[in-house]
Amino acid sequence: MTMTESPPATATGTDGDTAVPRIAGGLHTWLTTSDHKKIGLLWVAVSVLLFAAVTVVGAVLGFERADADSVDIFGGVNSYFQMWTLYRVAFAVLVVAPLFIGIATVVVPMQIGSTNIAFPRAALGAFWTWLIGAGITISAVLIGGGWGALDGVTSDEADAISLTLLGTGMVIFSLLVASVCIATTIVSMRTSGMNLSRVPLFTWSMLVATSVWLITLPIAASNLVLAYVDLHHGGPSTFGNPEPVAGATAIWQQVDWVVSQPQVYAFAIPLLGILGSIVPVAAGTRHVSHSAMIGLIGLFGFLSVGGWSQPAFHDGTEDFLFIAFGLVILLPVLGSLAGAASTLAEGEGIGFKDTHLLASLGAGVVLLAAVVSGALRVVEPFHLIARSTTTGVFNLVMVSAVIAGVAGLWFWAPKITGHQLAGGLGKLVVLDLVLGGLLLGLTDLVSGFLETPDFLLAPPVSSTADALNLVSVVGAVMVALGALGLVAGLLGGLRSDAASAGDDPWDGHTLEWATTSPPPEGNFSEPPAKVVSEAPLLDQSGSNESEIA
Amino acid sequence: MFTTGFKFFYGLGSALMAAAVVYGYTTGGDGLGPLVMGWEGGVGDHLGYGVLLTLGFVAMGIGLIMVAFRDADPAAQSHYLGVESVPSAPLVTGNFWPVVGAFGVGGMVIGLVINTAVFITGLILCSAVAIEWMTTAWADRATGDPDANRELRNRVMAPIEVPALGATMVALVVLAMSRILLASSKNGAVVVAGVAAVLILGIAVLYATRPQLGRNVVAGLALALGVAILAGGIVAAAIGERSFEEHEPGHEGAIVEIVEGSTSVEIAYTGVEASL
Amino acid sequence: MSQQSTVLTAPRLVRPRTVVVGSMFASAAAAMMFMGLIIIYLVERAGVRETGEEWFPSGSIEMGPPGFVFATLILSVFTIQWALQAIKADDRINAFVALALTLVFAAAVFNQLWFIIGDTGFTLAGSDAAGPSGQEAQFFFFVINGAFAVFLILAVAFVLLTFMRALAGQYSPLHSGGIAAAALFWNTVVAMWAITWFVVYITK
């Protein structure tokens, strides 16, 4: 038997202006698809819906905190604690990480000239496992579970808490499987000529992000396993300790590091890639230093590696390395923003009218606020570690990541939905999320200076703190409204009568813009030409121009 | 010589190892401890040092594999295969098994908390998925003709799948019906049995006559069933275990004594046979 | 009666590194999860020892059987690499024998693990007589050995699936990625025991 190489089986694309969206399909299609674009859309759609739900929870938590004396929405401090912890975990692993995974699942294979994602069935399985894990985790918290109980775990609550721990583990497991699919795609499925230094910056940032998630989130899984086994099988150790410890629960103390500095920054790594991908296109020129951005994103990834600083085992908040990580991470963010500004300065006639450009710049600004707040938080004389600043940093990082997700969705909507998303609504959402996010995060930063504790419900320490709590509620409500706007925008893009996108509406530089909108099965009607730089479409247009000349 | 992937992962690993040493010395490490993994001297905070060092080793390991494969660059892969251009990713057909596997994992997770039988059911589902997955992956690459591959896969698996699925469906219906009939009154059970028979017949007729409609309907029903089973498990976790009355031989009734305390009424086990 | 014959084309070439790269990332994640448990074990053991208390009761853990497990696993490293080299040399019979031997060694390891756990007399919750630190030690003993057993089961499943696909004639010198991927994960799991052996059984 001889081995034969046949050309890739691809469908012929149609012209973008008359393309019929191929994202529709019955339930059977969505349950069985092996098309990376459909799988990615599933991740995006559910994470956006969960974003709306999470922000509503955040707003309600804000109301409760703003008037802790008279408002009793949750019926007690313990219920407040359960929802507060759910808010943090859900924002990170049920909204931000899956949103980026969804966008990457759609876009990354096209950016590297691949016909599909690696292990498409595993990618689909990861989504459904994540969805079921999310359902189990949220349900378990709602029936009285959570990551421990402030008033001690009763035997009635033990099962629900065990279910929360295992549900969280299931969510982490599925995120890891999805990460393996994306990282493997980037490493092993690039088209001819595209070595790793030539991959688009979003793709590179996803390689860095998934690598960091793959080596750090399993540590959280081991924390969860210890807590579950201890709690469920007799409690010989302290990991599943049912009694509260130092104002939190023993279980939460082991999970808390995932959503705290430095690990919390790991969820925002793709933001730098989205910024680095959108800005050169908006400027109509190459990025001033693609290779420097590769290094800066890698440095940001290194500085967001967590797991080594777990307060449950060692209070390392005054350690040199913790402080150094918190301060040095300013460099890659500042460097990325400087690179974006320089690239924009190189361009001509930039109108700042595109939603994706505004969103990517807005995300960069909010991330800068986050890392500055984080840097202030680790400076010892300020004593901000156990203060509301912690929540402030968390909210700023998460909202900045979501704004970057908005940028990605509006930018790559032609490839994700086959249509453009509404520009007016998009700008409104971006403005709302940027302002809301800054209000939400920076008020908690300032409250930290006023000695407001991190999460415990307590009367305000001063009238200023009281006023800041109210401002924070306004920010939370704005973010919730932004989430609803995002849902509306995405739904609008999924309508069959939405504005037609065109194959390359932004004059893109990378390979995803070389195919139709929506892309056919197999992504490309013919294999992309050999890649010789990080902007293959610019190279092609350059050679065309020289040929014409 | 040094590929980009190698530089990133090896650099990440080296930086993490350097961070481990710095962390070790700044958290109480002494002597050569942080440099020699505590062989001589202390390493400071064990957890932070250990995690950073392990992360460093793992990242460096990835870096070494990356350079061994030349980053799995397209040129390196085409050179390995001895072809001019690297092959594109194959387009594989979709199937239900990833979703079934997800429900299997969900069943295992809920079963670990509430019931071993549910855990084992989830485990069986996951094992079935592994076998199906393996067979499909094998068939995908059996020949260059997707239709022939599909037929090959069906020829191997259909004789196992059809009876197994049929038996599972019958078992599920029998189990569910037994619970409903036991909970119904004598006359009600007759009505329920009749309605159930008509429903089963009706669904079977509908599916047989409208197979195109059936694909999405079956998917919806299967999804609803899976969600219902998992939701039932979560509700069971919320309610807790049902308490059973256990009768020891020779004891006929409840053995309780009501004791009025100062603030509440307590029911205490006395061990003396009595009746209320 | 006429006979219909169909000419089937050869399967398309696939990228040779995809499965190995996927296995590399999965192995890294598995290693970090296991090492997370080991590191916390070390932290807790150091904490108990600082108080002057005993971790495992003296004489409760034998040195021999864990060493035999390690020796068996080292043999399995040779057999899995043998399988990989054999398939690369298109020597299918040797590949089948090597994969089968690897699975036999795995069965031997499970048997020995079962013996070790039974021999210690430990329970997951720890006996009251052991005291708080002894109970914690027993808890960790079960968690770490249990986690290793789970990873070994996953590795066995991986090798078994590879074995079945090899029997079905799927691997070749150019497409040995499946066996290489299984070997990578297998070796990672063996490394897990090497660390467990040293940390839990040797330095106790």
Short mmCIF file of C-alpha atoms in Angstrom, two decimals, chain A residues 5 8-9 26-29 31-34 114-116 120-122 124-125 128-129 132 135-136 139 143 156 159-160 162-163 166-167 170 187-197 204 207-208 211 215-216 219 228 232 298 302 305-308 310 313-314 319-321 325 521-522, chain B residues 4-5 8-9 12 15-16 19-20 22-23 26-27 45 47-48 51-52 55 58-59 62 66 71-74 77 83 85-96 98-99 101-103 105-106 109-110 112-114 133 136-137 140-141 215-216 219-220 223 230 233-234 237-238 240:
data_model
loop_
_atom_site.label_atom_id
_atom_site.label_comp_id
_atom_site.label_asym_id
_atom_site.label_seq_id
_atom_site.Cartn_x
_atom_site.Cartn_y
_atom_site.Cartn_z
CA GLU A 5 -1.12 12.86 -0.06
CA PRO A 8 -7.17 19.23 1.92
CA ALA A 9 -10.87 18.68 1.73
CA GLY A 26 -30.35 22.20 14.89
CA LEU A 27 -29.62 20.99 18.37
CA HIS A 28 -28.07 17.88 16.89
CA THR A 29 -25.46 20.00 15.09
CA LEU A 31 -24.20 18.67 20.23
CA THR A 32 -22.04 16.86 17.71
CA THR A 33 -20.09 19.47 15.77
CA SER A 34 -16.38 19.09 15.14
CA SER A 114 -5.00 25.62 9.82
CA THR A 115 -8.14 23.87 8.61
CA ASN A 116 -9.30 22.98 12.13
CA PRO A 120 -11.80 18.89 17.77
CA ARG A 121 -13.81 16.23 19.58
CA ALA A 122 -11.87 16.87 22.78
CA LEU A 124 -16.25 19.93 22.07
CA GLY A 125 -16.08 17.59 25.05
CA TRP A 128 -19.82 20.43 27.51
CA THR A 129 -17.80 19.27 30.51
CA ILE A 132 -22.01 20.79 33.19
CA GLY A 135 -24.03 24.04 36.37
CA ILE A 136 -22.96 21.75 39.20
CA SER A 139 -26.26 24.77 41.79
CA ILE A 143 -28.29 24.78 47.68
CA ASP A 156 -26.43 19.08 55.92
CA ASP A 159 -22.49 17.33 50.64
CA ALA A 160 -23.25 20.61 48.91
CA SER A 162 -18.20 18.70 48.48
CA LEU A 163 -20.20 19.13 45.28
CA LEU A 166 -15.73 18.76 42.71
CA GLY A 167 -17.74 21.01 40.38
CA MET A 170 -14.53 19.72 36.80
CA VAL A 187 2.48 24.58 18.26
CA SER A 188 1.86 21.85 15.74
CA MET A 189 -0.62 23.01 13.12
CA ARG A 190 0.84 26.18 11.64
CA THR A 191 0.92 26.69 7.89
CA SER A 192 4.10 26.67 5.84
CA GLY A 193 6.63 29.32 6.78
CA MET A 194 4.91 30.33 9.99
CA ASN A 195 7.40 29.69 12.74
CA LEU A 196 6.44 30.66 16.28
CA SER A 197 8.03 34.11 16.04
CA TRP A 204 1.07 34.04 20.76
CA LEU A 207 -0.02 30.10 23.72
CA VAL A 208 1.42 31.95 26.72
CA SER A 211 0.71 27.36 28.97
CA ILE A 215 0.96 24.52 34.68
CA THR A 216 -0.74 26.53 37.42
CA ILE A 219 -2.18 23.13 41.55
CA TYR A 228 -12.79 17.35 49.18
CA HIS A 232 -15.97 14.02 52.68
CA GLY A 298 5.98 36.20 27.68
CA PHE A 302 5.90 34.70 33.79
CA VAL A 305 2.38 32.59 37.46
CA GLY A 306 0.74 31.87 40.80
CA GLY A 307 0.33 28.88 43.05
CA TRP A 308 3.52 29.58 44.94
CA GLN A 310 -0.87 30.51 48.96
CA PHE A 313 0.18 27.73 54.02
CA HIS A 314 2.37 30.79 54.31
CA ASP A 319 8.01 38.48 50.91
CA PHE A 320 10.42 40.06 48.47
CA LEU A 321 9.33 37.97 45.49
CA PHE A 325 6.20 40.35 40.98
CA GLU A 521 -15.70 24.26 6.57
CA GLY A 522 -11.95 23.77 6.44
CA THR B 4 11.20 30.55 19.66
CA GLY B 5 9.21 27.95 21.58
CA PHE B 8 10.02 30.92 25.74
CA PHE B 9 9.56 27.71 27.70
CA LEU B 12 10.19 30.65 31.62
CA ALA B 15 13.23 32.39 35.41
CA LEU B 16 10.96 30.31 37.65
CA ALA B 19 12.66 32.94 41.37
CA ALA B 20 12.60 29.78 43.51
CA VAL B 22 15.43 34.08 45.43
CA TYR B 23 12.22 33.11 47.19
CA THR B 26 14.22 35.67 51.18
CA THR B 27 11.86 33.46 53.17
CA ASP B 45 8.96 28.52 52.75
CA LEU B 47 5.38 25.57 49.49
CA GLY B 48 6.47 28.59 47.48
CA VAL B 51 5.96 25.14 43.54
CA LEU B 52 8.32 27.56 41.81
CA LEU B 55 7.03 24.86 37.67
CA VAL B 58 8.11 21.38 34.00
CA ALA B 59 8.52 24.50 31.84
CA ILE B 62 8.48 21.47 27.71
CA MET B 66 10.04 21.80 21.86
CA ASP B 71 8.97 23.70 17.72
CA ALA B 72 6.99 21.27 15.55
CA ASP B 73 7.47 23.89 12.84
CA PRO B 74 5.77 23.11 9.52
CA GLN B 77 7.22 18.23 10.16
CA VAL B 83 7.07 15.73 1.70
CA SER B 85 4.44 20.85 2.13
CA VAL B 86 3.08 19.97 5.49
CA PRO B 87 -0.32 18.19 5.43
CA SER B 88 -3.37 20.10 6.58
CA ALA B 89 -5.39 19.09 9.60
CA PRO B 90 -7.94 16.39 8.79
CA LEU B 91 -11.61 17.30 8.99
CA VAL B 92 -13.21 14.77 11.28
CA THR B 93 -16.89 13.96 11.59
CA GLY B 94 -18.73 14.93 14.73
CA ASN B 95 -20.62 12.59 17.01
CA PHE B 96 -22.44 12.48 20.33
CA PRO B 98 -17.95 14.07 23.60
CA VAL B 99 -21.26 15.18 25.11
CA GLY B 101 -18.42 11.83 28.05
CA ALA B 102 -19.17 15.20 29.62
CA PHE B 103 -22.31 13.78 31.22
CA VAL B 105 -17.78 13.06 34.11
CA GLY B 106 -20.71 14.95 35.64
CA VAL B 109 -18.58 14.00 40.19
CA ILE B 110 -22.10 13.86 41.61
CA LEU B 112 -18.59 10.85 44.44
CA VAL B 113 -20.75 12.94 46.75
CA ILE B 114 -24.13 11.25 46.86
CA TRP B 133 -13.64 7.49 20.69
CA THR B 136 -13.82 6.30 15.66
CA ALA B 137 -10.31 7.75 15.70
CA ASP B 140 -11.04 8.00 10.64
CA ARG B 141 -7.61 6.97 9.47
CA ARG B 215 -32.60 13.65 14.90
CA ASN B 216 -33.07 16.92 16.73
CA ALA B 219 -30.92 15.00 20.72
CA GLY B 220 -33.24 17.22 22.75
CA LEU B 223 -30.02 16.20 26.57
CA LEU B 230 -27.69 15.33 37.03
CA GLY B 233 -28.32 14.17 41.84
CA ILE B 234 -27.84 17.78 42.92
CA ALA B 237 -27.20 16.35 47.64
CA ALA B 238 -29.36 19.25 48.83
CA GLY B 240 -29.35 14.63 52.01
#
